[in-house]
Amino acid sequence: MARAYSAEFKSTLASTAAPEAPITLLEINHSALSEPVRVANDNANITSSGVEYIACPFRIALPDDFENQLPKAQLAVDNIGKELMYWIETSGGAKGATARFIQIMRSRPNLIEWEITMNLSNIEATVTEVTADLGYENIFTRPAIAMRFDPFTAPGIF
């Protein structure tokens, strides 16, 4: 799918010595959070679209491309505070959380060049980092109907 990047962003991506690098922002949303967790993969805080993102390093492993398997990516965030662990523990492993990734340039923080929202699952924490799988729910493994009448589910009619 073609993306509609700005001319400045395309120039930065193609340059070997660009004056600035794209910044990736991360928003984690969950019903147990009063407001989303907002961090910037940079060394300084940044405000984009009127919202402040706190500088916090994180890493993203891009999705693989295997046949007969949904693509999955992985997110790793430094375990820098008790608040993150408290939220993971009290929310039942953050079930139902989503991660929104946004790419911007520091010189134009209100212009979103690219964004994607994915589900968070399989969250694991160590002393140094918190990791999670990113992906989408596999709706093809769900049954198409709520109740099926066969000898196992309704033996009385057979």
Backbone as a chain_set.jsonl record, in Angstrom:
{"seq": "MARAYSAEFKSTLASTAAPEAPITLLEINHSALSEPVRVANDNANITSSGVEYIACPFRIALPDDFENQLPKAQLAVDNIGKELMYWIETSGGAKGATARFIQIMRSRPNLIEWEITMNLSNIEATVTEVTADLGYENIFTRPAIAMRFDPFTAPGIF", "coords": {"N": [[0.846, -1.178, 0.0], [0.629, 2.157, -0.891], [2.057, 4.957, 0.695], [1.308, 8.247, 1.798], [3.605, 10.173, 2.212], [5.119, 13.25, 3.326], [7.017, 15.562, 1.294], [9.376, 16.401, 2.55], [9.75, 14.419, 4.46], [10.15, 12.147, 2.855], [12.536, 12.921, 1.661], [14.229, 12.951, 3.883], [14.199, 10.226, 4.598], [15.492, 9.151, 2.389], [17.987, 10.258, 2.485], [21.471, 10.07, 3.34], [22.761, 11.556, 5.195], [20.927, 13.048, 6.865], [19.48, 16.029, 8.265], [17.824, 15.655, 10.464], [16.271, 12.938, 12.224], [13.514, 10.663, 11.782], [11.013, 10.459, 14.334], [9.636, 8.051, 16.453], [6.588, 7.638, 17.984], [4.788, 6.262, 20.729], [1.706, 5.101, 21.802], [-0.043, 3.641, 24.354], [-3.06, 2.161, 24.9], [-5.716, 1.369, 27.122], [-8.543, 0.089, 28.88], [-8.28, 0.242, 31.658], [-6.607, 2.326, 32.099], [-6.418, 5.744, 32.974], [-5.619, 7.72, 31.243], [-3.942, 7.437, 28.071], [-0.722, 5.745, 27.898], [2.047, 7.529, 26.93], [4.869, 7.65, 25.034], [8.033, 8.674, 23.653], [10.359, 7.615, 21.287], [13.051, 8.744, 21.763], [15.568, 11.098, 22.901], [14.6, 13.277, 24.223], [11.7, 14.884, 25.567], [8.664, 15.399, 23.679], [6.118, 17.364, 22.163], [3.239, 16.611, 20.464], [0.555, 17.315, 18.414], [-0.684, 18.662, 20.51], [-0.269, 17.01, 22.716], [1.859, 15.698, 25.2], [4.69, 13.633, 24.841], [6.67, 11.41, 26.597], [10.157, 11.038, 26.807], [11.504, 7.923, 26.231], [13.275, 5.04, 25.776], [12.468, 2.53, 23.378], [12.065, -0.573, 21.624], [11.306, -2.038, 18.476], [10.564, -5.003, 16.923], [10.182, -5.896, 13.686], [7.343, -7.346, 11.895], [7.29, -10.857, 11.036], [7.214, -12.898, 8.035], [5.715, -15.424, 7.435], [4.27, -18.241, 5.809], [0.851, -19.203, 6.134], [0.432, -18.055, 8.653], [-0.367, -15.473, 10.925], [1.025, -12.206, 10.721], [3.359, -11.132, 13.179], [4.68, -8.774, 15.395], [7.162, -7.507, 17.691], [7.4, -5.731, 20.726], [9.577, -3.958, 22.832], [10.071, -2.393, 25.852], [11.909, -0.316, 28.019], [12.037, -1.156, 31.428], [11.269, 1.077, 33.459], [9.912, 2.071, 35.64], [7.676, 1.818, 38.504], [5.021, 2.222, 37.927], [4.296, 1.201, 35.405], [4.563, -1.604, 35.762], [2.704, -1.944, 37.825], [0.308, -1.311, 36.497], [0.25, -3.396, 34.57], [0.017, -5.656, 36.228], [-2.403, -5.143, 37.66], [-4.274, -5.027, 35.649], [-4.68, -7.53, 34.676], [-2.614, -8.584, 33.066], [-2.693, -6.773, 31.038], [-4.72, -7.312, 29.213], [-6.497, -6.797, 26.264], [-5.32, -4.414, 25.567], [-4.085, -1.838, 23.369], [-1.611, -0.77, 21.009], [-0.465, 2.155, 19.611], [1.418, 3.329, 17.022], [3.228, 6.101, 15.916], [4.735, 8.1, 13.459], [6.77, 10.923, 13.253], [8.369, 14.093, 12.491], [10.786, 15.969, 14.265], [10.937, 18.683, 13.656], [8.437, 19.203, 12.59], [6.179, 18.49, 14.461], [3.397, 18.162, 14.592], [2.518, 17.041, 12.279], [1.535, 14.051, 11.228], [3.221, 11.485, 9.854], [3.035, 8.749, 9.464], [1.123, 6.058, 10.764], [0.012, 3.34, 12.859], [-2.127, 1.002, 14.448], [-2.06, -1.61, 16.751], [-2.834, -4.749, 18.388], [-1.88, -5.568, 21.74], [-0.294, -8.343, 23.23], [0.592, -11.284, 25.168], [2.334, -10.275, 27.266], [5.385, -9.882, 28.894], [7.586, -9.465, 31.642], [10.751, -8.407, 32.819], [13.426, -7.56, 35.054], [14.765, -5.556, 33.697], [13.39, -4.98, 31.254], [10.194, -4.735, 29.516], [8.343, -6.824, 27.497], [6.253, -7.382, 24.632], [3.963, -8.995, 22.418], [2.91, -7.899, 19.235], [0.126, -7.546, 17.179], [-2.679, -8.823, 15.354], [-5.975, -9.98, 16.085], [-6.782, -13.314, 15.314], [-9.298, -13.796, 13.399], [-10.181, -15.772, 11.773], [-10.136, -18.237, 12.979], [-12.266, -18.36, 14.605], [-15.572, -19.627, 15.312], [-18.169, -19.464, 12.857], [-20.807, -19.361, 13.541], [-22.879, -19.101, 16.464], [-24.026, -21.336, 17.821], [-23.899, -24.701, 17.073], [-25.631, -27.402, 15.671], [-25.085, -30.604, 16.209], [-24.262, -34.118, 16.698], [-22.712, -33.939, 19.03], [-23.164, -31.467, 20.324], [-25.921, -31.258, 20.488], [-27.29, -33.864, 21.3], [-29.839, -34.918, 21.643], [-31.541, -34.428, 19.478], [-30.75, -36.057, 17.494]], "CA": [[0.0, 0.0, 0.0], [1.418, 3.376, -0.979], [1.844, 5.896, 1.796], [1.39, 9.641, 1.369], [4.574, 10.916, 3.014], [5.442, 14.599, 2.864], [8.265, 15.625, 0.514], [10.483, 16.516, 3.497], [9.939, 13.117, 5.085], [10.758, 11.295, 1.832], [13.924, 13.365, 1.513], [14.942, 12.5, 5.076], [14.357, 8.776, 4.511], [16.423, 8.824, 1.31], [19.281, 10.895, 2.728], [22.429, 9.36, 4.201], [23.185, 12.5, 6.236], [19.776, 13.926, 7.075], [19.64, 16.922, 9.419], [17.074, 15.104, 11.589], [15.751, 11.589, 12.007], [12.121, 10.509, 12.204], [10.78, 10.057, 15.725], [8.493, 7.159, 16.607], [5.823, 7.83, 19.214], [4.013, 5.085, 21.116], [0.577, 5.31, 22.707], [-0.653, 2.392, 24.81], [-4.416, 2.414, 25.388], [-6.377, 0.267, 27.818], [-9.683, 0.59, 29.653], [-7.873, 0.475, 33.048], [-5.786, 3.538, 32.17], [-7.198, 6.975, 32.927], [-5.196, 8.306, 29.974], [-2.968, 6.538, 27.454], [0.715, 5.884, 28.14], [2.601, 8.159, 25.732], [6.324, 7.762, 25.084], [8.723, 8.98, 22.404], [11.623, 6.893, 21.148], [13.998, 9.837, 21.559], [16.245, 11.461, 24.148], [13.955, 14.458, 24.791], [10.243, 14.89, 25.452], [8.163, 16.125, 22.515], [4.678, 17.579, 22.144], [2.669, 16.419, 19.132], [-0.903, 17.494, 18.401], [-1.101, 19.136, 21.82], [-0.08, 15.976, 23.733], [3.282, 15.484, 25.466], [5.215, 12.273, 24.845], [7.846, 11.342, 27.454], [11.291, 10.327, 26.209], [11.722, 6.596, 26.809], [13.688, 4.149, 24.685], [11.788, 1.271, 23.131], [12.503, -1.253, 20.408], [10.265, -2.754, 17.765], [11.002, -6.013, 15.956], [9.162, -5.898, 12.647], [6.68, -8.644, 11.745], [7.841, -11.846, 10.121], [6.338, -13.155, 6.902], [5.652, -16.861, 7.222], [3.034, -18.703, 5.212], [-0.154, -19.779, 7.036], [0.599, -17.491, 9.993], [-0.568, -14.034, 10.984], [2.273, -11.515, 11.055], [3.475, -10.639, 14.551], [5.849, -7.967, 15.708], [7.408, -7.516, 19.13], [7.738, -4.449, 21.328], [10.334, -4.036, 24.087], [10.171, -1.086, 26.505], [12.71, -0.382, 29.233], [11.246, -1.21, 32.65], [11.859, 2.2, 34.181], [9.147, 2.568, 36.768], [6.709, 0.938, 39.147], [3.687, 2.456, 37.389], [4.056, 0.271, 34.304], [4.352, -2.939, 36.328], [1.447, -1.917, 38.578], [-0.778, -1.385, 35.524], [0.237, -4.739, 33.981], [-0.475, -6.593, 37.227], [-3.795, -4.88, 38.027], [-5.163, -5.149, 34.483], [-4.705, -8.915, 34.221], [-1.675, -8.759, 31.964], [-3.027, -5.768, 30.023], [-5.579, -7.92, 28.198], [-7.318, -5.812, 25.561], [-4.57, -3.179, 25.312], [-3.634, -1.592, 22.003], [-0.45, 0.107, 20.857], [-0.525, 2.995, 18.409], [2.723, 3.856, 16.648], [3.111, 7.309, 15.093], [6.032, 8.643, 13.062], [6.762, 12.367, 13.007], [9.676, 14.748, 12.468], [10.853, 16.933, 15.362], [10.694, 20.025, 13.131], [7.005, 19.301, 12.302], [5.62, 17.451, 15.346], [1.948, 17.995, 14.453], [2.247, 16.354, 11.018], [1.724, 12.603, 11.374], [3.649, 10.932, 8.576], [2.632, 7.347, 9.382], [0.634, 5.508, 12.031], [-0.626, 2.023, 12.85], [-2.584, 0.541, 15.758], [-2.028, -3.07, 16.833], [-3.172, -5.307, 19.696], [-0.787, -6.053, 22.584], [-0.59, -9.625, 23.869], [1.739, -12.021, 25.709], [3.242, -9.333, 27.923], [6.314, -10.472, 29.849], [8.421, -8.435, 32.252], [11.948, -8.739, 33.579], [13.891, -6.407, 35.818], [15.254, -4.508, 32.8], [12.491, -4.586, 30.171], [8.873, -5.321, 29.348], [8.155, -7.165, 26.092], [4.888, -7.764, 24.26], [3.723, -9.289, 21.008], [2.007, -6.982, 18.551], [-0.509, -8.213, 16.049], [-4.12, -8.717, 15.218], [-6.689, -11.189, 16.475], [-7.052, -14.195, 14.193], [-10.749, -14.004, 13.364], [-10.49, -16.928, 10.942], [-10.245, -19.438, 13.802], [-13.527, -18.291, 15.336], [-16.7, -20.249, 14.61], [-19.003, -18.494, 12.152], [-22.11, -19.321, 14.187], [-22.771, -19.238, 17.92], [-24.381, -22.687, 18.257], [-23.978, -25.66, 15.974], [-26.382, -28.59, 16.065], [-24.504, -31.861, 15.748], [-24.446, -35.112, 17.766], [-21.967, -33.611, 20.255], [-23.743, -30.317, 21.01], [-27.359, -31.474, 20.682], [-27.506, -35.293, 21.017], [-31.256, -35.285, 21.73], [-32.268, -34.301, 18.198], [-30.213, -37.013, 16.514]], "C": [[0.888, 1.236, 0.0], [1.06, 4.307, 0.175], [2.052, 7.311, 1.282], [2.304, 10.42, 2.303], [4.741, 12.328, 2.458], [6.772, 14.555, 2.118], [9.476, 15.686, 1.437], [10.792, 15.173, 4.148], [10.595, 12.138, 4.109], [12.234, 11.638, 1.655], [14.777, 12.889, 2.687], [15.198, 10.999, 5.018], [15.393, 8.375, 3.463], [17.834, 9.349, 1.554], [20.175, 10.039, 3.623], [22.923, 10.25, 5.332], [22.081, 13.527, 6.461], [19.989, 14.809, 8.303], [18.865, 16.462, 10.658], [16.533, 13.732, 11.215], [14.277, 11.545, 12.402], [12.043, 10.027, 13.657], [9.538, 9.169, 15.753], [7.877, 7.388, 17.978], [5.003, 6.569, 19.467], [2.935, 5.505, 22.103], [0.004, 3.955, 23.064], [-1.987, 2.744, 25.443], [-4.98, 1.16, 26.035], [-7.485, 0.861, 28.668], [-9.317, 0.886, 31.104], [-7.023, 1.727, 33.206], [-6.67, 4.775, 32.099], [-6.856, 7.79, 31.678], [-4.11, 7.415, 29.378], [-1.537, 6.798, 27.923], [1.296, 6.444, 26.85], [4.106, 8.338, 25.899], [6.866, 8.028, 23.686], [10.05, 8.241, 22.398], [12.706, 7.906, 20.786], [14.638, 10.154, 22.909], [15.673, 12.721, 24.79], [12.447, 14.343, 24.61], [9.839, 15.705, 24.223], [6.653, 16.252, 22.633], [4.204, 17.486, 20.702], [1.161, 16.492, 19.238], [-1.436, 17.861, 19.785], [-0.927, 18.153, 22.956], [1.411, 15.749, 23.919], [3.606, 13.991, 25.519], [6.532, 12.296, 25.611], [8.938, 10.542, 26.762], [11.529, 9.023, 26.961], [12.119, 5.658, 25.68], [12.804, 2.901, 24.595], [12.255, 0.723, 21.791], [11.339, -2.019, 19.801], [10.93, -3.743, 16.815], [9.871, -6.148, 14.941], [8.563, -7.287, 12.452], [7.402, -9.562, 10.763], [6.818, -12.106, 9.013], [6.354, -14.646, 6.568], [4.287, -17.237, 6.667], [2.153, -19.357, 6.27], [-0.022, -19.279, 8.472], [0.342, -15.992, 9.924], [0.747, -13.353, 11.325], [2.234, -11.0, 12.489], [4.76, -9.856, 14.676], [6.062, -8.06, 17.214], [7.88, -6.141, 19.573], [8.506, -4.71, 22.613], [10.515, -2.619, 24.619], [11.008, -1.26, 27.76], [11.795, -0.309, 30.454], [11.793, -0.148, 33.604], [11.051, 2.676, 35.382], [8.139, 1.568, 37.288], [5.318, 1.067, 38.531], [3.34, 1.47, 36.284], [3.762, -1.127, 34.834], [3.035, -3.004, 37.105], [0.269, -2.045, 37.618], [-0.879, -2.781, 34.917], [-0.362, -5.744, 34.962], [-1.953, -6.391, 37.537], [-4.767, -5.044, 36.866], [-5.2, -6.57, 33.939], [-3.798, -9.164, 33.033], [-1.96, -7.849, 30.788], [-3.865, -6.35, 28.889], [-6.483, -6.848, 27.583], [-6.61, -4.508, 25.268], [-4.191, -3.074, 23.841], [-2.44, -0.646, 22.03], [-0.586, 0.85, 19.539], [0.857, 3.581, 18.182], [2.519, 5.002, 15.676], [4.519, 7.746, 14.723], [5.871, 10.105, 12.694], [8.206, 12.834, 12.823], [9.666, 15.788, 13.59], [10.536, 18.349, 14.877], [9.213, 20.266, 12.807], [6.252, 18.273, 13.148], [4.121, 17.222, 15.182], [1.555, 17.303, 13.159], [2.572, 14.871, 11.188], [2.025, 12.028, 10.003], [3.134, 9.509, 8.374], [2.127, 6.918, 10.741], [-0.01, 4.149, 11.808], [-1.015, 1.68, 14.288], [-2.655, -0.98, 15.735], [-2.41, -3.498, 18.252], [-1.903, -5.743, 20.416], [-1.21, -7.388, 23.203], [0.707, -10.241, 24.376], [2.78, -11.095, 26.339], [4.069, -10.068, 28.964], [7.219, -9.36, 30.37], [9.612, -9.059, 32.951], [12.338, -7.487, 34.352], [14.262, -5.255, 34.889], [14.285, -4.084, 31.714], [11.168, -5.327, 30.213], [8.7, -5.584, 27.857], [6.708, -7.588, 25.86], [4.854, -8.092, 22.779], [2.729, -8.28, 20.473], [1.399, -7.724, 17.383], [-1.988, -7.949, 16.027], [-4.741, -10.039, 15.635], [-6.993, -12.015, 15.227], [-8.536, -14.535, 14.179], [-11.132, -15.223, 12.534], [-10.595, -18.227, 11.742], [-11.523, -19.439, 14.642], [-14.616, -19.04, 14.577], [-17.584, -19.165, 13.986], [-20.379, -18.338, 12.8], [-21.939, -19.583, 15.678], [-23.043, -20.663, 18.395], [-24.561, -23.575, 17.04], [-24.71, -26.905, 16.477], [-25.763, -29.814, 15.401], [-24.648, -32.865, 16.892], [-23.711, -34.779, 19.062], [-22.617, -32.469, 21.026], [-25.23, -30.481, 21.299], [-27.699, -32.94, 20.408], [-28.973, -35.695, 21.012], [-32.0, -35.195, 20.411], [-31.755, -35.269, 17.147], [-30.575, -38.424, 16.879]], "O": [[1.805, 1.34, 0.815], [-0.102, 4.417, 0.568], [2.894, 7.537, 0.414], [1.835, 11.236, 3.097], [4.532, 12.567, 1.269], [7.558, 13.623, 2.29], [10.505, 15.081, 1.136], [11.955, 14.831, 4.362], [11.491, 11.387, 4.491], [13.075, 10.749, 1.517], [15.919, 12.471, 2.498], [16.293, 10.544, 5.351], [16.09, 7.374, 3.628], [18.777, 8.919, 0.889], [19.699, 9.373, 4.542], [23.45, 9.749, 6.326], [22.284, 14.726, 6.268], [20.612, 14.379, 9.274], [19.212, 16.837, 11.778], [16.361, 13.413, 10.038], [13.843, 12.309, 13.264], [12.904, 9.285, 14.129], [8.516, 9.497, 15.151], [8.562, 7.336, 19.0], [4.578, 5.894, 18.529], [3.208, 6.17, 23.103], [-0.392, 3.196, 22.18], [-2.05, 3.52, 26.396], [-4.756, 0.044, 25.568], [-7.384, 2.0, 29.125], [-9.979, 1.709, 31.736], [-6.745, 2.147, 34.329], [-7.569, 4.851, 31.262], [-7.719, 8.472, 31.125], [-3.426, 6.706, 30.116], [-1.185, 7.918, 28.294], [1.06, 5.886, 25.779], [4.567, 9.07, 26.775], [6.255, 7.666, 22.68], [10.776, 8.243, 23.392], [13.21, 7.927, 19.663], [14.295, 9.555, 23.928], [16.201, 13.19, 25.798], [11.972, 13.777, 23.626], [10.575, 16.588, 23.782], [5.986, 15.352, 23.144], [4.703, 18.194, 19.827], [0.557, 15.806, 20.062], [-2.515, 17.418, 20.178], [-1.388, 18.419, 24.066], [2.152, 15.62, 22.945], [2.901, 13.203, 26.148], [7.411, 13.104, 25.313], [8.67, 9.484, 26.192], [11.731, 9.021, 28.176], [11.366, 5.5, 24.719], [12.446, 2.301, 25.609], [12.767, 1.453, 20.943], [10.5, -2.575, 20.51], [11.765, -3.359, 15.996], [8.74, -6.475, 15.3], [9.188, -8.29, 12.797], [8.03, -9.115, 9.803], [5.699, -11.596, 9.055], [6.923, -15.07, 5.562], [3.275, -16.628, 7.012], [2.657, -19.993, 7.197], [-0.335, -20.012, 9.41], [0.776, -15.321, 8.988], [1.512, -13.87, 12.138], [1.211, -10.497, 12.954], [5.795, -10.234, 14.128], [5.235, -8.627, 17.928], [8.655, -5.478, 18.884], [8.132, -5.583, 23.396], [11.046, -1.751, 23.926], [10.841, -2.239, 28.488], [10.88, 0.514, 30.499], [12.656, -0.423, 34.438], [11.474, 3.602, 36.076], [7.79, 0.6, 36.612], [4.521, 0.132, 38.601], [2.221, 0.96, 36.23], [2.806, -1.766, 34.394], [2.331, -4.012, 37.046], [-0.667, -2.797, 37.885], [-1.984, -3.303, 34.762], [-1.161, -6.593, 34.568], [-2.689, -7.369, 37.665], [-5.969, -5.187, 37.087], [-5.708, -6.789, 32.84], [-4.17, -9.873, 32.099], [-1.524, -8.116, 29.668], [-3.737, -5.93, 27.738], [-7.146, -6.094, 28.295], [-7.235, -3.574, 24.766], [-4.001, -4.081, 23.159], [-2.281, 0.162, 22.944], [-0.796, 0.246, 18.488], [1.403, 4.254, 19.056], [1.738, 4.896, 14.73], [5.406, 7.764, 15.576], [4.975, 10.484, 11.94], [9.145, 12.054, 12.983], [8.638, 16.42, 13.835], [9.93, 19.13, 15.61], [8.779, 21.416, 12.755], [5.74, 17.29, 12.613], [3.619, 16.178, 15.598], [0.379, 17.006, 12.954], [3.738, 14.487, 11.281], [1.19, 12.077, 9.1], [2.832, 9.108, 7.25], [2.645, 7.363, 11.765], [-0.507, 3.845, 10.724], [-0.306, 2.033, 15.23], [-3.234, -1.571, 14.823], [-2.321, -2.71, 19.194], [-0.962, -6.229, 19.789], [-2.349, -7.541, 23.645], [1.795, -9.769, 24.047], [3.958, -11.133, 25.983], [3.532, -10.784, 29.809], [7.573, -8.436, 29.639], [9.499, -10.104, 33.592], [11.642, -6.473, 34.298], [14.091, -4.092, 35.256], [14.335, -2.934, 31.277], [11.029, -6.377, 30.84], [8.887, -4.681, 27.041], [6.033, -8.084, 26.763], [5.618, -7.539, 21.988], [1.813, -7.859, 21.18], [2.093, -8.454, 16.676], [-2.481, -6.98, 16.604], [-4.106, -11.09, 15.548], [-7.413, -11.472, 14.205], [-8.975, -15.455, 14.869], [-12.28, -15.665, 12.579], [-11.1, -19.222, 11.223], [-11.82, -20.425, 15.316], [-14.598, -19.089, 13.348], [-17.719, -18.074, 14.54], [-21.038, -17.312, 12.632], [-20.969, -20.212, 16.099], [-22.352, -21.151, 19.29], [-25.284, -23.238, 16.103], [-24.439, -27.396, 17.573], [-25.901, -30.027, 14.196], [-25.117, -32.49, 17.966], [-24.075, -35.31, 20.111], [-22.627, -32.49, 22.257], [-25.741, -29.901, 22.257], [-28.329, -33.242, 19.395], [-29.321, -36.721, 20.429], [-33.028, -35.854, 20.256], [-32.267, -35.299, 16.028], [-30.207, -39.359, 16.167]]}, "num_chains": 1, "name": "protein.A"}
